[in-house]
mmCIF file of C-alpha atoms in Angstrom:
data_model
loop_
_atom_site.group_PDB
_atom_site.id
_atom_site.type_symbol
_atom_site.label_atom_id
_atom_site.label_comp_id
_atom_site.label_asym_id
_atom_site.label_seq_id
_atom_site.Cartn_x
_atom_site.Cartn_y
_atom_site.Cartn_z
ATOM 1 C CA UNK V 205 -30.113 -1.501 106.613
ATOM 2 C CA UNK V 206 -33.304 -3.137 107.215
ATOM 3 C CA UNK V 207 -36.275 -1.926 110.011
ATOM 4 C CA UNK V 208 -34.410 -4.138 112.874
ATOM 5 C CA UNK V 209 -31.122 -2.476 112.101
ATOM 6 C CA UNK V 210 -32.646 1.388 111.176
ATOM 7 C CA UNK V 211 -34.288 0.870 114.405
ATOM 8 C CA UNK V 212 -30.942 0.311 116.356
ATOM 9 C CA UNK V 213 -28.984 3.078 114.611
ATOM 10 C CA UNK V 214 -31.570 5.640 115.251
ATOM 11 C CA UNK V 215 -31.690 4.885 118.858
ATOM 12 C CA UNK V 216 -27.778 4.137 119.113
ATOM 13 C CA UNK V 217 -28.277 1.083 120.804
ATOM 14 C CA UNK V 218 -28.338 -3.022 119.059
ATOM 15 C CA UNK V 219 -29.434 -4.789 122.287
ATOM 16 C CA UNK V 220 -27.997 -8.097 121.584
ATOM 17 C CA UNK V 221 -29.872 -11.321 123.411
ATOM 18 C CA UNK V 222 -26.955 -13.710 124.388
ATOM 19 C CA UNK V 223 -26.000 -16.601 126.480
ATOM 20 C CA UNK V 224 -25.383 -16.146 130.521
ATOM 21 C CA UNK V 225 -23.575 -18.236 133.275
ATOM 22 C CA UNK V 226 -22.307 -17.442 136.399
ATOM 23 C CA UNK V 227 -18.581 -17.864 136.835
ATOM 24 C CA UNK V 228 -16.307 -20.001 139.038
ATOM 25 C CA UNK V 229 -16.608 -18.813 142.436
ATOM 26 C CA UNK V 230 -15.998 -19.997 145.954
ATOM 27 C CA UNK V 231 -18.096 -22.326 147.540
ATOM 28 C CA UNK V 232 -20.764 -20.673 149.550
ATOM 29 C CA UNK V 233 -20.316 -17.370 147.237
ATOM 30 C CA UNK V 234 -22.227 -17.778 143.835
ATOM 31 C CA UNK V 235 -21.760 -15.136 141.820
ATOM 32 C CA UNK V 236 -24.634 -13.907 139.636
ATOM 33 C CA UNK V 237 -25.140 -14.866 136.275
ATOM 34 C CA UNK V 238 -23.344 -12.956 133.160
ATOM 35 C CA UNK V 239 -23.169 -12.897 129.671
ATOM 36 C CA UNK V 240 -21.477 -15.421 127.548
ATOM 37 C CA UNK V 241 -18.310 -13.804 126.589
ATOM 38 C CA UNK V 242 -17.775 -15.437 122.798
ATOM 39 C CA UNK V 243 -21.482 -14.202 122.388
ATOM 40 C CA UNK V 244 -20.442 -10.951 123.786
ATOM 41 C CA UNK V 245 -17.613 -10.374 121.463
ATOM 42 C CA UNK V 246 -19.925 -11.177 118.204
ATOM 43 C CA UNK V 247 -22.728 -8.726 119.656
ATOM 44 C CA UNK V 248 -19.943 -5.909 119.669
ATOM 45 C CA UNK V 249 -18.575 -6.513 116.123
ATOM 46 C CA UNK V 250 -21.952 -5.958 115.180
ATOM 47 C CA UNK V 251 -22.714 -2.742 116.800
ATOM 48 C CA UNK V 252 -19.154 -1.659 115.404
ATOM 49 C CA UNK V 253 -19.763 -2.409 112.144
ATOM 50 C CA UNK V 254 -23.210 -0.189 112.678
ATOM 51 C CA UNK V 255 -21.591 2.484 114.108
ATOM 52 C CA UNK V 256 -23.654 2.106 117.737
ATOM 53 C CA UNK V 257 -23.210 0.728 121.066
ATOM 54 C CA UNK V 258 -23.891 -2.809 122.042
ATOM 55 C CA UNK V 259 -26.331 -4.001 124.884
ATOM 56 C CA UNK V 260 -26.088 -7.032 125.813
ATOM 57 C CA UNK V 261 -28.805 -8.958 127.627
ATOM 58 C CA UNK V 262 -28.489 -12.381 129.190
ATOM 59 C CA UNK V 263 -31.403 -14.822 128.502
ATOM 60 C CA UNK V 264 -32.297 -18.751 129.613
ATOM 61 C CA UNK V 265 -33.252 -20.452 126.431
ATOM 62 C CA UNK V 266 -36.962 -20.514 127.262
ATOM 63 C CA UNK V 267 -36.657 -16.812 127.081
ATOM 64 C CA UNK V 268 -35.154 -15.646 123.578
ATOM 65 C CA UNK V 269 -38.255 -16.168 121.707
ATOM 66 C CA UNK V 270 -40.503 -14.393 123.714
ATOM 67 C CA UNK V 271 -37.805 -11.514 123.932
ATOM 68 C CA UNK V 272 -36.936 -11.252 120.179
ATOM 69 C CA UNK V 273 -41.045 -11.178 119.284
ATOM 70 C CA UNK V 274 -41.825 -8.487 122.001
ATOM 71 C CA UNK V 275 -39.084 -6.488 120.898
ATOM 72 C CA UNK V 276 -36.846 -6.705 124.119
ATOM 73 C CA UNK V 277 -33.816 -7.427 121.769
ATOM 74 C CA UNK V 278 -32.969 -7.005 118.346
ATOM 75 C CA UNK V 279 -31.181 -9.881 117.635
ATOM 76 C CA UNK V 280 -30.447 -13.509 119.356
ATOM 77 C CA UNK V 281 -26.627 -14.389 119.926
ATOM 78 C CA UNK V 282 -27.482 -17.304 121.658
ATOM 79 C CA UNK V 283 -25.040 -20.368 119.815
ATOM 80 C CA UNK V 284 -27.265 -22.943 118.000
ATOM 81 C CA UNK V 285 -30.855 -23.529 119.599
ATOM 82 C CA UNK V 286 -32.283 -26.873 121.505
ATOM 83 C CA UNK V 287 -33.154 -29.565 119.295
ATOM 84 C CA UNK V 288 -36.833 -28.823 118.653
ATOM 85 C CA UNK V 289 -37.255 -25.346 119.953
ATOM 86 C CA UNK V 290 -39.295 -22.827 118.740
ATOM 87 C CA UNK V 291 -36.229 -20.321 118.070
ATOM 88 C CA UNK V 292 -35.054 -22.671 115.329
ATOM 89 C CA UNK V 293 -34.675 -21.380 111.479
ATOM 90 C CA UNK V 294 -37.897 -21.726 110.332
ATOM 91 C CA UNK V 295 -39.818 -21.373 113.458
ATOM 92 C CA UNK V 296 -43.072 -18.899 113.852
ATOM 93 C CA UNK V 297 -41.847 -15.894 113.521
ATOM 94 C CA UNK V 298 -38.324 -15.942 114.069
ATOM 95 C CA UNK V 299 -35.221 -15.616 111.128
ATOM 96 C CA UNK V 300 -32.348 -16.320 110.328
ATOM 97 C CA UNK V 301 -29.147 -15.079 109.091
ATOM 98 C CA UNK V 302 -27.634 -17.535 106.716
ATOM 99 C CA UNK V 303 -24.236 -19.078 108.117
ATOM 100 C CA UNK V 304 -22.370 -20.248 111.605
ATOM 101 C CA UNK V 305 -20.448 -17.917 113.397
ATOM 102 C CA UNK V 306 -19.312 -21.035 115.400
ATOM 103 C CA UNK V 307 -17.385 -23.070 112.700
ATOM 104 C CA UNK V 308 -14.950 -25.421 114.672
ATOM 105 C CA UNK V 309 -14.260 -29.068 114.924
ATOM 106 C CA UNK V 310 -15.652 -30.921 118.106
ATOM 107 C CA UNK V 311 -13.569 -33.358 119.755
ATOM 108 C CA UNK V 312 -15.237 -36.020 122.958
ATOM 109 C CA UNK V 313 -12.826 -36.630 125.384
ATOM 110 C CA UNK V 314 -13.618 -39.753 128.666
ATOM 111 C CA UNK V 315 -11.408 -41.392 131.542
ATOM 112 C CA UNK V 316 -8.696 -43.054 129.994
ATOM 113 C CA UNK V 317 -10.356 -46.567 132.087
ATOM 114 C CA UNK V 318 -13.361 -45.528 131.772
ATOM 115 C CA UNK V 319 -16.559 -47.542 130.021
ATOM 116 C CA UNK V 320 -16.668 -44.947 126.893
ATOM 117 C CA UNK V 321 -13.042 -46.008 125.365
ATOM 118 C CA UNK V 322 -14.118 -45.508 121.807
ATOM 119 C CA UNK V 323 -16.419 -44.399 119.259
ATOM 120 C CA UNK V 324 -18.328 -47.150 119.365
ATOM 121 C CA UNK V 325 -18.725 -46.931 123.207
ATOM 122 C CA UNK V 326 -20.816 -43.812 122.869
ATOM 123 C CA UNK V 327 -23.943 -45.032 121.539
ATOM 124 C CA UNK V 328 -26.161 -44.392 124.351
ATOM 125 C CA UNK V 329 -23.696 -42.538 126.640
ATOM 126 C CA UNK V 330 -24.270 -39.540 128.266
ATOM 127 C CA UNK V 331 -22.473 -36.482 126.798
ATOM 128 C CA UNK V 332 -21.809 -33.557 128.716
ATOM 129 C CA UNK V 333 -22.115 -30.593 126.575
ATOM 130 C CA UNK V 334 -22.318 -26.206 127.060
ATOM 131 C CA UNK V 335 -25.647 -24.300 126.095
ATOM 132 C CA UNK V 336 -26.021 -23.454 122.746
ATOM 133 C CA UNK V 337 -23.140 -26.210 121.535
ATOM 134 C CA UNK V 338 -23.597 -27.574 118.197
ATOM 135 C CA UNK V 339 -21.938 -30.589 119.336
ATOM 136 C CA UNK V 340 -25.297 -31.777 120.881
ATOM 137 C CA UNK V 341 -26.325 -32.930 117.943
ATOM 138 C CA UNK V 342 -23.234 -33.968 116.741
ATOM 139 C CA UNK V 343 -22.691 -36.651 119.436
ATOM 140 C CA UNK V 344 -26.436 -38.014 119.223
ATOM 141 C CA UNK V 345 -26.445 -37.848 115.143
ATOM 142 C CA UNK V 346 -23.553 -39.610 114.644
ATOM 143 C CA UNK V 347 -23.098 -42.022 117.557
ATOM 144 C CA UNK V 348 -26.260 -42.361 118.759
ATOM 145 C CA UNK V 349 -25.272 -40.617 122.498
ATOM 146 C CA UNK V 350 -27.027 -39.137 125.169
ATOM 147 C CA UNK V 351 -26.547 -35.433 125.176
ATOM 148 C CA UNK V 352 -26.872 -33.405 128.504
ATOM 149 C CA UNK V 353 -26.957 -29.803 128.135
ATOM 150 C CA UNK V 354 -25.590 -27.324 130.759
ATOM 151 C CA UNK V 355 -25.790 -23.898 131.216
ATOM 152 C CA UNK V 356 -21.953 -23.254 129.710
ATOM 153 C CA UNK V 357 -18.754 -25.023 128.328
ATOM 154 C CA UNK V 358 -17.448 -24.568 132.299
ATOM 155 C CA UNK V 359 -20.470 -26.363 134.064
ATOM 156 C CA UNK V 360 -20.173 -29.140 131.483
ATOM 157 C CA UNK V 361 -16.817 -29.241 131.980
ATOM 158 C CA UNK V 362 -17.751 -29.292 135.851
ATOM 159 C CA UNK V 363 -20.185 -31.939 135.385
ATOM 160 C CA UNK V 364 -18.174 -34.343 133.476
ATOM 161 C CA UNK V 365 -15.145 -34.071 135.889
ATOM 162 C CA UNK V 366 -17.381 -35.102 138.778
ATOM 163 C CA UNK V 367 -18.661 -38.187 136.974
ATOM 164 C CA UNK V 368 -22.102 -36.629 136.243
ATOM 165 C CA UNK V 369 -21.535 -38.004 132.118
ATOM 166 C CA UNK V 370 -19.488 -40.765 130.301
ATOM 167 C CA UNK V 371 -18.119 -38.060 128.090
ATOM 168 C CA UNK V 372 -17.384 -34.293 127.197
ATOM 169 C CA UNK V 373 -18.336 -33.119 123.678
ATOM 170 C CA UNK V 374 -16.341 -29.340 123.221
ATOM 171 C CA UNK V 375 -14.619 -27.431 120.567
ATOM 172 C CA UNK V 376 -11.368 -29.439 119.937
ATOM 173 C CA UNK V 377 -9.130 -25.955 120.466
ATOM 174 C CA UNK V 378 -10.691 -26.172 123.980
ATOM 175 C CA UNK V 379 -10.045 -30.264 124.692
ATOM 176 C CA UNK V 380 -6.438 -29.628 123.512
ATOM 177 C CA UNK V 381 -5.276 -26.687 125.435
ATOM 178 C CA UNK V 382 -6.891 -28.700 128.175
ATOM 179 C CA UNK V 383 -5.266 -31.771 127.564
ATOM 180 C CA UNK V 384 -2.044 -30.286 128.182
ATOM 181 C CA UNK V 385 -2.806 -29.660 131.885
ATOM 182 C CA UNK V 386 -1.736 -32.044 134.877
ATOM 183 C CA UNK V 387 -5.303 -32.658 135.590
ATOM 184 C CA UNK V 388 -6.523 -33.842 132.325
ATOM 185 C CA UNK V 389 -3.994 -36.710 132.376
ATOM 186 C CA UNK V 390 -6.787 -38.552 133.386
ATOM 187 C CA UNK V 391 -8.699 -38.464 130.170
ATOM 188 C CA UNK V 392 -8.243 -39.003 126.695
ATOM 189 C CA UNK V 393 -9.806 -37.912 123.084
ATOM 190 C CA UNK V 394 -12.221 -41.052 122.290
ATOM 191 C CA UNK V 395 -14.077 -39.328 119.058
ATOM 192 C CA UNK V 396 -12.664 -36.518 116.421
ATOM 193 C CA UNK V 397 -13.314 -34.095 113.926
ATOM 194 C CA UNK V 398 -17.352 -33.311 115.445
ATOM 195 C CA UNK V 399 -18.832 -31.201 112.451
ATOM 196 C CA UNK V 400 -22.505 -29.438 114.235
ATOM 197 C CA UNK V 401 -25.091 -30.535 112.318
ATOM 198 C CA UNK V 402 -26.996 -27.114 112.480
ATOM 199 C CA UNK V 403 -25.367 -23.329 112.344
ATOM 200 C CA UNK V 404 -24.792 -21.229 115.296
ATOM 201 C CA UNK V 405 -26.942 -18.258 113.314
ATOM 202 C CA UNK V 406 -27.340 -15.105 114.561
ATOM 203 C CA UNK V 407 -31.719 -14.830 114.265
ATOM 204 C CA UNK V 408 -33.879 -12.289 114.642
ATOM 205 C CA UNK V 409 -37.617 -11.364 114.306
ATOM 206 C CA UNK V 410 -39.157 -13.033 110.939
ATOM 207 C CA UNK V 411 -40.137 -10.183 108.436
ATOM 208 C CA UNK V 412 -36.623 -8.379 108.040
ATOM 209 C CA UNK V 413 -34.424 -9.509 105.172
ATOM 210 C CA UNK V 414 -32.521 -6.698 104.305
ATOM 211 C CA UNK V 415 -30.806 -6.881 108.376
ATOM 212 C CA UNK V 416 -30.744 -10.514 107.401
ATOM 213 C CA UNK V 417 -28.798 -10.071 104.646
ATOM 214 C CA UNK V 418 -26.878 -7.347 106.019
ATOM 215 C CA UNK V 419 -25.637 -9.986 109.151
ATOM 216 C CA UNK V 420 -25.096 -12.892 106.657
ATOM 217 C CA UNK V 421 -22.477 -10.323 104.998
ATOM 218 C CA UNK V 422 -20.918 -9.327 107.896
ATOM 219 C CA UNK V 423 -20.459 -12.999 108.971
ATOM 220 C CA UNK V 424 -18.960 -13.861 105.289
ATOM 221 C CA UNK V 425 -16.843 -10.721 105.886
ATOM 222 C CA UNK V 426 -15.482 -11.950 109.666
ATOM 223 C CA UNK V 427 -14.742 -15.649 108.796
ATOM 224 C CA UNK V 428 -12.414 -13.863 105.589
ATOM 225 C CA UNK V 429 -10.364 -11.419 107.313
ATOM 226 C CA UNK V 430 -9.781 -13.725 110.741
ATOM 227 C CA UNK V 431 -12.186 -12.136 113.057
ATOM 228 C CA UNK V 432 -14.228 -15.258 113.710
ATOM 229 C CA UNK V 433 -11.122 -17.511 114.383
ATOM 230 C CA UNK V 434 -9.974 -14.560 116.787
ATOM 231 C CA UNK V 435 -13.169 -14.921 118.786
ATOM 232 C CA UNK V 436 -12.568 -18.223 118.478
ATOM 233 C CA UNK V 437 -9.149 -18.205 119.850
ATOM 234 C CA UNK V 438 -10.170 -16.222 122.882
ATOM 235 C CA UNK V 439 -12.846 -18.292 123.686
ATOM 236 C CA UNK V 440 -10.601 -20.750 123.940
ATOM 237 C CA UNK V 441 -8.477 -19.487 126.263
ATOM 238 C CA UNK V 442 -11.117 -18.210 128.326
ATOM 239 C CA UNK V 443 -12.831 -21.087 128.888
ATOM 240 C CA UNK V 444 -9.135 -23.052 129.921
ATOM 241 C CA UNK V 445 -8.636 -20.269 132.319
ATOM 242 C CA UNK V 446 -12.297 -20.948 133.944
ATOM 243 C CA UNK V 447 -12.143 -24.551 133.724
ATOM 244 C CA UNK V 448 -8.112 -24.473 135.638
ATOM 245 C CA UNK V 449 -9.907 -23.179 138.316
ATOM 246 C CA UNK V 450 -12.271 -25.797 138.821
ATOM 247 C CA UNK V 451 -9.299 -27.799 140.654
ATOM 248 C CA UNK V 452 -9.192 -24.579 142.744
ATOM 249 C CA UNK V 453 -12.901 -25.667 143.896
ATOM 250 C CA UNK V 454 -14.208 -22.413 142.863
ATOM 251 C CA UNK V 455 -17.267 -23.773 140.586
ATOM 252 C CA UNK V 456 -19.868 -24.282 142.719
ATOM 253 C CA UNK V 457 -22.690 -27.338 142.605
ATOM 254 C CA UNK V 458 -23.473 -27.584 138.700
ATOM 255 C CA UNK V 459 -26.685 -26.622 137.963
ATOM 256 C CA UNK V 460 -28.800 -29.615 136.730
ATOM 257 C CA UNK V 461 -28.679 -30.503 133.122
ATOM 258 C CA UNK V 462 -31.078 -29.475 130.484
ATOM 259 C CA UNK V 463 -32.184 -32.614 128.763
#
């Protein structure tokens, strides 16, 4: 184990910087944010596999840097960074671990009579898409769209279901459980087979390449024996659950995009 990971056995904590979003809730009664629960899940397999506990702590994107330099958090969880940010592989001071723990297919999904009917339609279309999703850059690379990021899967979900964005851009395990339910009849798939263009990488501080290594192993390891596609699977599920209840009116007001 490297200093980052020495560090974190010898105190018995990893303290894991991840994604955070409050959930659905009734109107009037936000609830406060929490973490991302996919992120979650990969934070713990890593503290398992060191033999420590896992400590999760939730952070807006304009925060992870700052918090993995000053040594608030051992590593960054955090899906695949803003086109341009500092966090990004390669920026000052911040690493790393070769390989995407978020491997899936994208899918875009719009009103069945809506203006975005196919592929072509996109170019210049705004995209609804979660914090941290790959798909971002999927949907601008390779049709020329209009991303808008929101704080999770659920408020983009949110946001395209009140007409906020032309189209949804989400993992295509998530569009097709959804599809199946008597409120998606409305919309159809309009794009498929979204490949991110950059890896969901689990990074930490620059400096470090034996806990580099060490994560890029365990990742290899996971996506072998089925414990990525697992997470996978339950983030799926999780986020149909969340989004059902939107027709419940529990999500509040989406907050406003991140452009």
């Amino acid at each position: 184990k490297g200093p980052v990971l020495a560090r974190a056995i010898a105190r018995g904590e990893l303290v894991v910087g991840v994604r955070r979003y409050p959930r659905p809730a009734p109107p009037g009664s936000p609830t406060p944010p929490e973490p991302d629960a996919f992120d979650a899940t990969l934070a713990r397999e890593l503290a398992a596999s060191l033999g420590v506990k896992a400590v999760l702590v939730g952070l807006a994107p304009d925060e992870r840097d700052e918090a993995l330099r000053d040594g608030r958090v051992d590593l960054l969880v955090a899906g695949v960074p803003a086109q341009g940010a500092r966090t990004e592989e390669g920026g000052p001071g911040i690493d790393a671990a070769p390989g995407s723990y978020d491997t899936g297919r994208g899918q875009v999904v719009a009103l069945r009579r809506g203006a975005a009917q196919d592929e072509e339609a996109l170019r210049g279309a705004s995209v609804c898409v979660g914090e941290g999703s790959g798909y971002a850059g999927a949907v601008a690379l390779r049709y020329g769209a209009q991303p808008r990021n929101y704080p999770s899967a659920v408020h983009a979900a949110s946001a395209f279901m009140a007409g906020e964005c032309a189209a949804l851009a989400e993992d295509a395990q998530v569009l097709e459980r959804l599809m199946g339910n008597e409120e998606w009849r409305f919309y159809k798939p309009v794009a498929q087979d979204l490949r991110a263009p950059a890896d969901a990488a689990v990074r930490l501080a620059a400096g470090d390449a034996v806990s580099r290594d060490y994560i890029a192993a365990a990742l290899r390891r996971w996506r072998a024996d089925g414990t990525l596609a697992q997470a996978r699977g339950a983030r799926a599920g999780n986020l149909q659950f969340e989004i059902t209840l939107l027709k419940d009116c529990l999500l509040y007001t989406s907050p406003s995009p991140r452009d």
